[in-house]
PDB file of C-alpha atoms in Angstrom:
ATOM      1  CA  UNK B  25     140.522  28.348 -18.098  1.00 95.00           C
ATOM      2  CA  UNK B  26     138.536  27.321 -15.037  1.00 97.00           C
ATOM      3  CA  UNK B  27     134.768  27.658 -15.444  1.00 97.00           C
ATOM      4  CA  UNK B  28     132.186  27.600 -12.657  1.00 96.00           C
ATOM      5  CA  UNK B  29     128.802  27.059 -14.274  1.00 96.00           C
ATOM      6  CA  UNK B  30     125.426  27.520 -12.608  1.00 95.00           C
ATOM      7  CA  UNK B  31     122.876  24.822 -13.417  1.00 94.00           C
ATOM      8  CA  UNK B  32     119.797  26.681 -12.227  1.00 93.00           C
ATOM      9  CA  UNK B  33     117.226  25.124  -9.955  1.00 89.00           C
ATOM     10  CA  UNK B  34     117.839  21.475 -10.724  1.00 75.00           C
ATOM     11  CA  UNK B  35     116.385  20.363 -14.076  1.00 85.00           C
ATOM     12  CA  UNK B  36     118.948  19.375 -16.712  1.00 90.00           C
ATOM     13  CA  UNK B  37     117.447  21.886 -19.171  1.00 92.00           C
ATOM     14  CA  UNK B  38     117.817  24.823 -16.792  1.00 93.00           C
ATOM     15  CA  UNK B  39     121.408  25.401 -17.892  1.00 95.00           C
ATOM     16  CA  UNK B  40     122.093  28.458 -20.064  1.00 96.00           C
ATOM     17  CA  UNK B  41     123.122  28.129 -23.709  1.00 97.00           C
ATOM     18  CA  UNK B  42     126.513  29.650 -22.806  1.00 97.00           C
ATOM     19  CA  UNK B  43     126.981  27.118 -20.016  1.00 97.00           C
ATOM     20  CA  UNK B  44     126.101  24.179 -22.251  1.00 97.00           C
ATOM     21  CA  UNK B  45     128.551  25.300 -24.944  1.00 97.00           C
ATOM     22  CA  UNK B  46     131.341  25.503 -22.355  1.00 97.00           C
ATOM     23  CA  UNK B  47     130.562  22.053 -20.960  1.00 97.00           C
ATOM     24  CA  UNK B  48     130.887  20.505 -24.403  1.00 95.00           C
ATOM     25  CA  UNK B  49     134.382  21.941 -24.920  1.00 96.00           C
ATOM     26  CA  UNK B  50     135.889  21.296 -21.466  1.00 96.00           C
ATOM     27  CA  UNK B  51     138.510  18.598 -21.021  1.00 96.00           C
ATOM     28  CA  UNK B  52     137.095  17.690 -17.581  1.00 96.00           C
ATOM     29  CA  UNK B  53     133.754  18.590 -16.021  1.00 96.00           C
ATOM     30  CA  UNK B  54     133.036  18.175 -12.309  1.00 95.00           C
ATOM     31  CA  UNK B  55     129.589  18.147 -10.732  1.00 93.00           C
ATOM     32  CA  UNK B  56     129.588  19.647  -7.230  1.00 87.00           C
ATOM     33  CA  UNK B  57     127.291  17.356  -5.299  1.00 70.00           C
ATOM     34  CA  UNK B  58     127.035  18.481  -1.703  1.00 68.00           C
ATOM     35  CA  UNK B  59     125.974  22.135  -1.232  1.00 66.00           C
ATOM     36  CA  UNK B  60     122.716  21.357  -3.040  1.00 69.00           C
ATOM     37  CA  UNK B  61     121.022  18.554  -4.956  1.00 72.00           C
ATOM     38  CA  UNK B  62     119.498  18.053  -8.388  1.00 73.00           C
ATOM     39  CA  UNK B  63     115.894  17.095  -8.987  1.00 73.00           C
ATOM     40  CA  UNK B  64     116.753  15.273 -12.213  1.00 79.00           C
ATOM     41  CA  UNK B  65     119.767  13.149 -11.229  1.00 80.00           C
ATOM     42  CA  UNK B  66     123.285  12.802 -12.621  1.00 87.00           C
ATOM     43  CA  UNK B  67     122.355  10.303 -15.348  1.00 91.00           C
ATOM     44  CA  UNK B  68     119.875  12.746 -16.890  1.00 91.00           C
ATOM     45  CA  UNK B  69     122.529  15.472 -16.901  1.00 92.00           C
ATOM     46  CA  UNK B  70     125.091  13.257 -18.612  1.00 93.00           C
ATOM     47  CA  UNK B  71     122.596  12.184 -21.253  1.00 94.00           C
ATOM     48  CA  UNK B  72     121.547  15.788 -21.959  1.00 94.00           C
ATOM     49  CA  UNK B  73     125.109  17.127 -22.039  1.00 93.00           C
ATOM     50  CA  UNK B  74     126.401  14.156 -24.022  1.00 92.00           C
ATOM     51  CA  UNK B  75     129.400  13.573 -21.776  1.00 93.00           C
ATOM     52  CA  UNK B  76     130.553  11.955 -18.547  1.00 95.00           C
ATOM     53  CA  UNK B  77     130.726  14.020 -15.356  1.00 95.00           C
ATOM     54  CA  UNK B  78     133.115  13.641 -12.434  1.00 93.00           C
ATOM     55  CA  UNK B  79     131.250  13.743  -9.111  1.00 90.00           C
ATOM     56  CA  UNK B  80     132.887  16.241  -6.750  1.00 86.00           C
ATOM     57  CA  UNK B  81     131.820  15.374  -3.217  1.00 81.00           C
ATOM     58  CA  UNK B  82     132.539  17.436  -0.136  1.00 74.00           C
ATOM     59  CA  UNK B  83     135.992  15.947   0.460  1.00 75.00           C
ATOM     60  CA  UNK B  84     137.121  16.661  -3.089  1.00 77.00           C
ATOM     61  CA  UNK B  85     135.805  20.247  -3.196  1.00 74.00           C
ATOM     62  CA  UNK B  86     137.114  21.233   0.241  1.00 73.00           C
ATOM     63  CA  UNK B  87     140.336  19.230   0.391  1.00 77.00           C
ATOM     64  CA  UNK B  88     141.118  18.401  -3.220  1.00 76.00           C
ATOM     65  CA  UNK B  89     140.815  21.820  -4.882  1.00 83.00           C
ATOM     66  CA  UNK B  90     144.283  21.373  -6.371  1.00 89.00           C
ATOM     67  CA  UNK B  91     143.114  18.189  -8.112  1.00 90.00           C
ATOM     68  CA  UNK B  92     140.124  20.015  -9.610  1.00 91.00           C
ATOM     69  CA  UNK B  93     142.270  22.914 -10.825  1.00 94.00           C
ATOM     70  CA  UNK B  94     145.091  20.708 -12.150  1.00 93.00           C
ATOM     71  CA  UNK B  95     145.877  21.533 -15.774  1.00 93.00           C
ATOM     72  CA  UNK B  96     143.436  24.441 -15.963  1.00 94.00           C
ATOM     73  CA  UNK B  97     146.305  26.774 -16.985  1.00 94.00           C
ATOM     74  CA  UNK B  98     146.508  24.998 -20.353  1.00 94.00           C
ATOM     75  CA  UNK B  99     143.073  23.407 -20.836  1.00 96.00           C
ATOM     76  CA  UNK B 100     139.439  24.055 -19.963  1.00 97.00           C
ATOM     77  CA  UNK B 101     138.099  22.601 -16.717  1.00 97.00           C
ATOM     78  CA  UNK B 102     134.500  23.082 -15.574  1.00 96.00           C
ATOM     79  CA  UNK B 103     132.717  22.821 -12.232  1.00 95.00           C
ATOM     80  CA  UNK B 104     128.924  22.555 -12.325  1.00 94.00           C
ATOM     81  CA  UNK B 105     126.989  24.018  -9.406  1.00 92.00           C
ATOM     82  CA  UNK B 106     123.262  23.721  -8.684  1.00 90.00           C
ATOM     83  CA  UNK B 107     121.711  27.202  -8.629  1.00 91.00           C
ATOM     84  CA  UNK B 108     124.123  30.103  -9.014  1.00 93.00           C
ATOM     85  CA  UNK B 109     127.893  29.648  -8.515  1.00 91.00           C
ATOM     86  CA  UNK B 110     128.052  32.217  -5.731  1.00 90.00           C
ATOM     87  CA  UNK B 111     125.233  30.693  -3.712  1.00 81.00           C
ATOM     88  CA  UNK B 112     127.873  29.048  -1.467  1.00 75.00           C
ATOM     89  CA  UNK B 113     131.136  30.467  -0.095  1.00 74.00           C
ATOM     90  CA  UNK B 114     132.930  27.264  -1.112  1.00 77.00           C
ATOM     91  CA  UNK B 115     132.799  28.352  -4.736  1.00 84.00           C
ATOM     92  CA  UNK B 116     134.147  31.828  -3.983  1.00 88.00           C
ATOM     93  CA  UNK B 117     137.096  30.107  -2.311  1.00 87.00           C
ATOM     94  CA  UNK B 118     137.733  28.040  -5.447  1.00 89.00           C
ATOM     95  CA  UNK B 119     137.831  31.191  -7.589  1.00 92.00           C
ATOM     96  CA  UNK B 120     140.394  32.729  -5.210  1.00 92.00           C
ATOM     97  CA  UNK B 121     142.512  29.551  -5.284  1.00 91.00           C
ATOM     98  CA  UNK B 122     142.477  29.578  -9.070  1.00 93.00           C
ATOM     99  CA  UNK B 123     143.624  33.200  -9.165  1.00 93.00           C
ATOM    100  CA  UNK B 124     146.445  32.424  -6.737  1.00 93.00           C
ATOM    101  CA  UNK B 125     147.648  29.802  -9.211  1.00 94.00           C
ATOM    102  CA  UNK B 126     147.419  32.233 -12.109  1.00 95.00           C
ATOM    103  CA  UNK B 127     144.470  30.355 -13.628  1.00 96.00           C
ATOM    104  CA  UNK B 128     141.940  32.428 -15.537  1.00 96.00           C
ATOM    105  CA  UNK B 129     138.371  31.934 -14.364  1.00 96.00           C
ATOM    106  CA  UNK B 130     134.938  32.564 -15.814  1.00 97.00           C
ATOM    107  CA  UNK B 131     131.617  32.321 -13.974  1.00 96.00           C
ATOM    108  CA  UNK B 132     128.371  31.528 -15.772  1.00 97.00           C
ATOM    109  CA  UNK B 133     125.441  32.655 -13.634  1.00 96.00           C
ATOM    110  CA  UNK B 134     121.998  31.084 -13.353  1.00 96.00           C
ATOM    111  CA  UNK B 135     118.816  31.207 -11.280  1.00 94.00           C
ATOM    112  CA  UNK B 136     118.943  30.343  -7.592  1.00 93.00           C
ATOM    113  CA  UNK B 137     116.479  30.180  -4.721  1.00 93.00           C
ATOM    114  CA  UNK B 138     117.549  33.723  -3.779  1.00 93.00           C
ATOM    115  CA  UNK B 139     115.638  35.147  -6.743  1.00 94.00           C
ATOM    116  CA  UNK B 140     113.251  32.284  -7.558  1.00 95.00           C
ATOM    117  CA  UNK B 141     111.667  32.688  -4.112  1.00 97.00           C
ATOM    118  CA  UNK B 142     109.562  35.405  -5.742  1.00 97.00           C
ATOM    119  CA  UNK B 143     107.362  32.604  -7.124  1.00 97.00           C
ATOM    120  CA  UNK B 144     105.369  32.683  -3.875  1.00 97.00           C
ATOM    121  CA  UNK B 145     104.275  36.256  -4.559  1.00 97.00           C
ATOM    122  CA  UNK B 146     106.303  38.026  -1.881  1.00 98.00           C
ATOM    123  CA  UNK B 147     108.182  40.926  -3.432  1.00 97.00           C
ATOM    124  CA  UNK B 148     111.950  40.466  -3.602  1.00 97.00           C
ATOM    125  CA  UNK B 149     112.829  44.003  -2.530  1.00 96.00           C
ATOM    126  CA  UNK B 150     110.919  43.405   0.719  1.00 97.00           C
ATOM    127  CA  UNK B 151     113.239  40.616   1.889  1.00 98.00           C
ATOM    128  CA  UNK B 152     115.765  41.236   4.646  1.00 97.00           C
ATOM    129  CA  UNK B 153     118.844  39.212   5.570  1.00 96.00           C
ATOM    130  CA  UNK B 154     118.710  35.559   4.496  1.00 95.00           C
ATOM    131  CA  UNK B 155     119.297  33.003   7.253  1.00 95.00           C
ATOM    132  CA  UNK B 156     120.224  29.326   7.352  1.00 91.00           C
ATOM    133  CA  UNK B 157     118.606  26.923   9.802  1.00 93.00           C
ATOM    134  CA  UNK B 158     120.858  23.982  10.721  1.00 89.00           C
ATOM    135  CA  UNK B 159     119.834  20.643  12.138  1.00 87.00           C
ATOM    136  CA  UNK B 160     120.038  20.601  15.923  1.00 86.00           C
ATOM    137  CA  UNK B 161     121.712  17.863  17.897  1.00 82.00           C
ATOM    138  CA  UNK B 162     121.195  16.896  21.529  1.00 83.00           C
ATOM    139  CA  UNK B 163     124.186  19.005  22.566  1.00 85.00           C
ATOM    140  CA  UNK B 164     124.160  21.782  19.932  1.00 86.00           C
ATOM    141  CA  UNK B 165     121.075  23.966  19.448  1.00 89.00           C
ATOM    142  CA  UNK B 166     122.079  27.401  18.126  1.00 89.00           C
ATOM    143  CA  UNK B 167     119.517  30.211  18.007  1.00 91.00           C
ATOM    144  CA  UNK B 168     121.442  33.057  16.353  1.00 92.00           C
ATOM    145  CA  UNK B 169     119.434  32.720  13.137  1.00 94.00           C
ATOM    146  CA  UNK B 170     116.237  33.430  15.089  1.00 95.00           C
ATOM    147  CA  UNK B 171     117.532  36.846  16.181  1.00 94.00           C
ATOM    148  CA  UNK B 172     118.063  37.773  12.531  1.00 96.00           C
ATOM    149  CA  UNK B 173     114.487  36.718  11.748  1.00 97.00           C
ATOM    150  CA  UNK B 174     113.265  38.944  14.586  1.00 96.00           C
ATOM    151  CA  UNK B 175     115.288  41.897  13.251  1.00 96.00           C
ATOM    152  CA  UNK B 176     113.792  41.473   9.776  1.00 97.00           C
ATOM    153  CA  UNK B 177     110.305  41.152  11.269  1.00 97.00           C
ATOM    154  CA  UNK B 178     110.723  44.362  13.283  1.00 96.00           C
ATOM    155  CA  UNK B 179     111.836  46.118  10.100  1.00 97.00           C
ATOM    156  CA  UNK B 180     108.747  44.780   8.281  1.00 97.00           C
ATOM    157  CA  UNK B 181     110.830  42.580   5.999  1.00 98.00           C
ATOM    158  CA  UNK B 182     110.400  38.958   4.913  1.00 98.00           C
ATOM    159  CA  UNK B 183     113.021  36.356   5.879  1.00 98.00           C
ATOM    160  CA  UNK B 184     114.143  33.609   3.531  1.00 97.00           C
ATOM    161  CA  UNK B 185     115.269  30.616   5.587  1.00 96.00           C
ATOM    162  CA  UNK B 186     117.528  28.242   3.686  1.00 93.00           C
ATOM    163  CA  UNK B 187     117.185  24.653   4.838  1.00 89.00           C
ATOM    164  CA  UNK B 188     120.146  23.329   2.936  1.00 55.00           C
ATOM    165  CA  UNK B 189     123.088  25.663   2.577  1.00 39.00           C
ATOM    166  CA  UNK B 190     124.888  25.989   5.901  1.00 37.00           C
ATOM    167  CA  UNK B 191     127.924  24.210   7.330  1.00 38.00           C
ATOM    168  CA  UNK B 192     128.466  24.839  11.029  1.00 35.00           C
ATOM    169  CA  UNK B 193     131.477  23.932  13.125  1.00 29.00           C
ATOM    170  CA  UNK B 194     131.033  22.285  16.485  1.00 33.00           C
ATOM    171  CA  UNK B 195     133.859  21.579  18.899  1.00 30.00           C
ATOM    172  CA  UNK B 196     133.292  18.201  20.534  1.00 28.00           C
ATOM    173  CA  UNK B 197     135.875  16.147  22.446  1.00 28.00           C
ATOM    174  CA  UNK B 198     138.662  18.388  21.092  1.00 28.00           C
ATOM    175  CA  UNK B 199     137.677  17.504  17.509  1.00 29.00           C
ATOM    176  CA  UNK B 200     136.138  19.956  15.050  1.00 28.00           C
ATOM    177  CA  UNK B 201     133.080  18.071  13.855  1.00 31.00           C
ATOM    178  CA  UNK B 202     131.483  19.427  10.693  1.00 32.00           C
ATOM    179  CA  UNK B 203     127.678  19.403  10.694  1.00 32.00           C
ATOM    180  CA  UNK B 204     125.398  20.623   7.941  1.00 37.00           C
ATOM    181  CA  UNK B 205     121.678  20.813   7.427  1.00 47.00           C
ATOM    182  CA  UNK B 206     121.937  19.056   4.069  1.00 44.00           C
ATOM    183  CA  UNK B 207     123.500  15.828   5.301  1.00 47.00           C
ATOM    184  CA  UNK B 208     124.512  14.176   2.034  1.00 49.00           C
ATOM    185  CA  UNK B 209     127.942  12.810   2.916  1.00 50.00           C
ATOM    186  CA  UNK B 210     128.503  13.442   6.619  1.00 51.00           C
ATOM    187  CA  UNK B 211     130.956  11.380   8.678  1.00 54.00           C
ATOM    188  CA  UNK B 212     129.435   9.832  11.787  1.00 50.00           C
ATOM    189  CA  UNK B 213     130.669  11.239  15.100  1.00 51.00           C
ATOM    190  CA  UNK B 214     132.204   7.879  15.992  1.00 54.00           C
ATOM    191  CA  UNK B 215     134.132   7.560  12.728  1.00 51.00           C
ATOM    192  CA  UNK B 216     135.892  10.899  13.228  1.00 48.00           C
ATOM    193  CA  UNK B 217     138.070   9.202  15.835  1.00 55.00           C
ATOM    194  CA  UNK B 218     138.960   6.406  13.407  1.00 58.00           C
ATOM    195  CA  UNK B 219     141.206   6.361  10.354  1.00 57.00           C
ATOM    196  CA  UNK B 220     138.381   5.176   8.098  1.00 58.00           C
ATOM    197  CA  UNK B 221     135.363   7.473   7.661  1.00 57.00           C
ATOM    198  CA  UNK B 222     131.853   6.092   7.916  1.00 56.00           C
ATOM    199  CA  UNK B 223     129.042   8.277   6.610  1.00 49.00           C
ATOM    200  CA  UNK B 224     125.559   9.139   7.805  1.00 55.00           C
ATOM    201  CA  UNK B 225     122.633   8.377   5.475  1.00 54.00           C
ATOM    202  CA  UNK B 226     121.472  11.376   3.362  1.00 59.00           C
ATOM    203  CA  UNK B 227     119.184  13.735   5.249  1.00 72.00           C
ATOM    204  CA  UNK B 228     117.409  16.888   4.131  1.00 82.00           C
ATOM    205  CA  UNK B 229     115.684  19.411   6.397  1.00 92.00           C
ATOM    206  CA  UNK B 230     111.963  19.922   5.725  1.00 94.00           C
ATOM    207  CA  UNK B 231     109.811  22.983   6.415  1.00 96.00           C
ATOM    208  CA  UNK B 232     107.992  21.226   9.256  1.00 96.00           C
ATOM    209  CA  UNK B 233     111.282  20.302  10.956  1.00 95.00           C
ATOM    210  CA  UNK B 234     112.478  23.896  10.649  1.00 96.00           C
ATOM    211  CA  UNK B 235     109.224  25.249  12.099  1.00 97.00           C
ATOM    212  CA  UNK B 236     109.349  22.770  14.973  1.00 96.00           C
ATOM    213  CA  UNK B 237     112.772  24.148  15.902  1.00 96.00           C
ATOM    214  CA  UNK B 238     111.475  27.719  15.598  1.00 97.00           C
ATOM    215  CA  UNK B 239     108.512  27.007  17.872  1.00 96.00           C
ATOM    216  CA  UNK B 240     110.845  25.451  20.436  1.00 96.00           C
ATOM    217  CA  UNK B 241     112.852  28.679  20.457  1.00 95.00           C
ATOM    218  CA  UNK B 242     109.649  30.695  20.853  1.00 95.00           C
ATOM    219  CA  UNK B 243     108.547  28.574  23.795  1.00 93.00           C
ATOM    220  CA  UNK B 244     111.932  28.828  25.518  1.00 92.00           C
ATOM    221  CA  UNK B 245     112.004  32.595  25.159  1.00 91.00           C
ATOM    222  CA  UNK B 246     108.449  32.988  26.391  1.00 90.00           C
ATOM    223  CA  UNK B 247     109.484  31.131  29.551  1.00 88.00           C
ATOM    224  CA  UNK B 248     112.121  33.833  29.991  1.00 86.00           C
ATOM    225  CA  UNK B 249     109.362  36.465  29.663  1.00 82.00           C
ATOM    226  CA  UNK B 250     110.856  37.801  26.426  1.00 80.00           C
ATOM    227  CA  UNK B 251     108.531  40.051  24.440  1.00 82.00           C
ATOM    228  CA  UNK B 252     108.363  38.536  20.967  1.00 84.00           C
ATOM    229  CA  UNK B 253     106.884  40.094  17.844  1.00 88.00           C
ATOM    230  CA  UNK B 254     106.761  36.697  16.134  1.00 94.00           C
ATOM    231  CA  UNK B 255     104.255  34.160  17.469  1.00 94.00           C
ATOM    232  CA  UNK B 256     103.043  30.722  16.499  1.00 95.00           C
ATOM    233  CA  UNK B 257     100.292  32.523  14.550  1.00 96.00           C
ATOM    234  CA  UNK B 258     102.736  34.441  12.360  1.00 97.00           C
ATOM    235  CA  UNK B 259     102.421  33.832   8.611  1.00 97.00           C
ATOM    236  CA  UNK B 260     104.917  31.474   6.948  1.00 97.00           C
ATOM    237  CA  UNK B 261     105.365  30.213   3.414  1.00 98.00           C
ATOM    238  CA  UNK B 262     106.765  26.744   2.780  1.00 98.00           C
ATOM    239  CA  UNK B 263     108.243  25.890  -0.617  1.00 97.00           C
ATOM    240  CA  UNK B 264     109.487  22.590  -2.014  1.00 95.00           C
ATOM    241  CA  UNK B 265     111.359  21.731  -5.231  1.00 93.00           C
ATOM    242  CA  UNK B 266     111.132  25.291  -6.573  1.00 94.00           C
ATOM    243  CA  UNK B 267     111.422  25.443 -10.346  1.00 90.00           C
ATOM    244  CA  UNK B 268     110.521  21.799 -10.939  1.00 89.00           C
ATOM    245  CA  UNK B 269     107.278  20.336 -12.242  1.00 88.00           C
ATOM    246  CA  UNK B 270     106.637  19.036  -8.707  1.00 91.00           C
ATOM    247  CA  UNK B 271     106.974  22.460  -7.089  1.00 94.00           C
ATOM    248  CA  UNK B 272     104.757  22.997  -4.047  1.00 96.00           C
ATOM    249  CA  UNK B 273     103.950  26.169  -2.102  1.00 98.00           C
ATOM    250  CA  UNK B 274     101.790  26.553   0.970  1.00 98.00           C
ATOM    251  CA  UNK B 275     101.040  29.554   3.193  1.00 98.00           C
ATOM    252  CA  UNK B 276      99.871  29.128   6.786  1.00 97.00           C
ATOM    253  CA  UNK B 277     100.789  29.939  10.379  1.00 97.00           C
ATOM    254  CA  UNK B 278     104.064  28.859  11.960  1.00 97.00           C
ATOM    255  CA  UNK B 279     102.158  26.439  14.180  1.00 96.00           C
ATOM    256  CA  UNK B 280     100.294  24.898  11.220  1.00 97.00           C
ATOM    257  CA  UNK B 281     103.521  24.565   9.216  1.00 97.00           C
ATOM    258  CA  UNK B 282     104.898  22.251  11.918  1.00 97.00           C
ATOM    259  CA  UNK B 283     102.523  19.558  10.617  1.00 96.00           C
ATOM    260  CA  UNK B 284     102.843  20.193   6.863  1.00 96.00           C
ATOM    261  CA  UNK B 285     104.406  17.512   4.662  1.00 96.00           C
ATOM    262  CA  UNK B 286     105.676  18.945   1.358  1.00 96.00           C
ATOM    263  CA  UNK B 287     107.352  15.729   0.264  1.00 93.00           C
ATOM    264  CA  UNK B 288     110.907  15.342  -0.971  1.00 89.00           C
ATOM    265  CA  UNK B 289     113.714  17.910  -0.945  1.00 88.00           C
ATOM    266  CA  UNK B 290     114.746  20.630  -1.316  1.00 88.00           C
ATOM    267  CA  UNK B 291     112.631  22.833   0.977  1.00 94.00           C
ATOM    268  CA  UNK B 292     112.763  26.552   1.786  1.00 95.00           C
ATOM    269  CA  UNK B 293     110.844  28.561   4.361  1.00 98.00           C
ATOM    270  CA  UNK B 294     109.809  32.220   4.416  1.00 98.00           C
ATOM    271  CA  UNK B 295     108.755  34.064   7.566  1.00 98.00           C
ATOM    272  CA  UNK B 296     106.531  36.776   6.120  1.00 98.00           C
ATOM    273  CA  UNK B 297     106.645  40.423   7.129  1.00 97.00           C
ATOM    274  CA  UNK B 298     103.817  41.569   9.431  1.00 96.00           C
ATOM    275  CA  UNK B 299     103.086  44.309   6.890  1.00 96.00           C
ATOM    276  CA  UNK B 300     102.156  42.776   3.532  1.00 97.00           C
ATOM    277  CA  UNK B 301     101.416  44.724   0.357  1.00 96.00           C
ATOM    278  CA  UNK B 302      97.849  44.165  -0.941  1.00 97.00           C
ATOM    279  CA  UNK B 303      99.271  42.518  -4.069  1.00 97.00           C
ATOM    280  CA  UNK B 304     101.301  40.116  -1.904  1.00 97.00           C
ATOM    281  CA  UNK B 305      98.183  39.213   0.079  1.00 97.00           C
ATOM    282  CA  UNK B 306      96.202  38.588  -3.082  1.00 97.00           C
ATOM    283  CA  UNK B 307      98.938  36.414  -4.607  1.00 97.00           C
ATOM    284  CA  UNK B 308      99.483  34.422  -1.399  1.00 97.00           C
ATOM    285  CA  UNK B 309      95.782  33.655  -1.128  1.00 96.00           C
ATOM    286  CA  UNK B 310      96.079  30.887  -3.748  1.00 96.00           C
ATOM    287  CA  UNK B 311      98.555  29.069  -1.512  1.00 97.00           C
ATOM    288  CA  UNK B 312      96.646  29.387   1.762  1.00 95.00           C
ATOM    289  CA  UNK B 313      96.182  26.195   3.747  1.00 88.00           C
ATOM    290  CA  UNK B 314      92.660  24.869   3.202  1.00 77.00           C
ATOM    291  CA  UNK B 315      91.422  23.235   6.410  1.00 61.00           C
TER     292      UNK B 315
END
């Protein structure tokens, strides 16, 4: 059996009882370590689970799926995923690969940012399409996510902006270069032309970086005389390390958020609807920026 087990929002004790029981009986247990990160660290997980984990980096998950699934027809193999297993398309692909090989699969769900975002007081049923904001480069500055934010805003819906779950493809010098806004194990552009990969240092997008990119888009579109519902005074909510003891939430304007430092990763950003329920306003008040 192949198990994909959600770990929740990052603490080693966030795992479900069912998930922990499965981990203890598996012959091999992999820890997926690139679509998200843990707040507690691998050592704390191994100590709590009472067993060694195999780190599954991006190369192993994307190119070595057969190695992960090897032997799962006759023994139990587990893959641990931060959040919920279906928070990233990579894990859906693994389930399909397992089924192609005739391997039985079981998914153990857990909390993810998609439902835990309610901690800021904005009501979950008032959220529209979720978007991902990638890091820009000098030659690649996509804006498609902004149009989705505008659509949600027009429909009086909140937008959850993920600052850590997108992988975008960029064609550069006839090579497909993979870029992602969580840059945990990213090959440098130069090394892609070599046989040996060299990796960028880890990098995690913050709410202020995301808002700086959003304001740049606003400014460019204003120069084109576009009529925009969203302005630099629109209400945003920045969240960091949701679910941990060091969780932080702040509500302020888009312009103010450009200067906010919420500390270490992971961060998420919400562009609030222009039409807030009185209960949402009351709840958000505790997180308002105090100048």
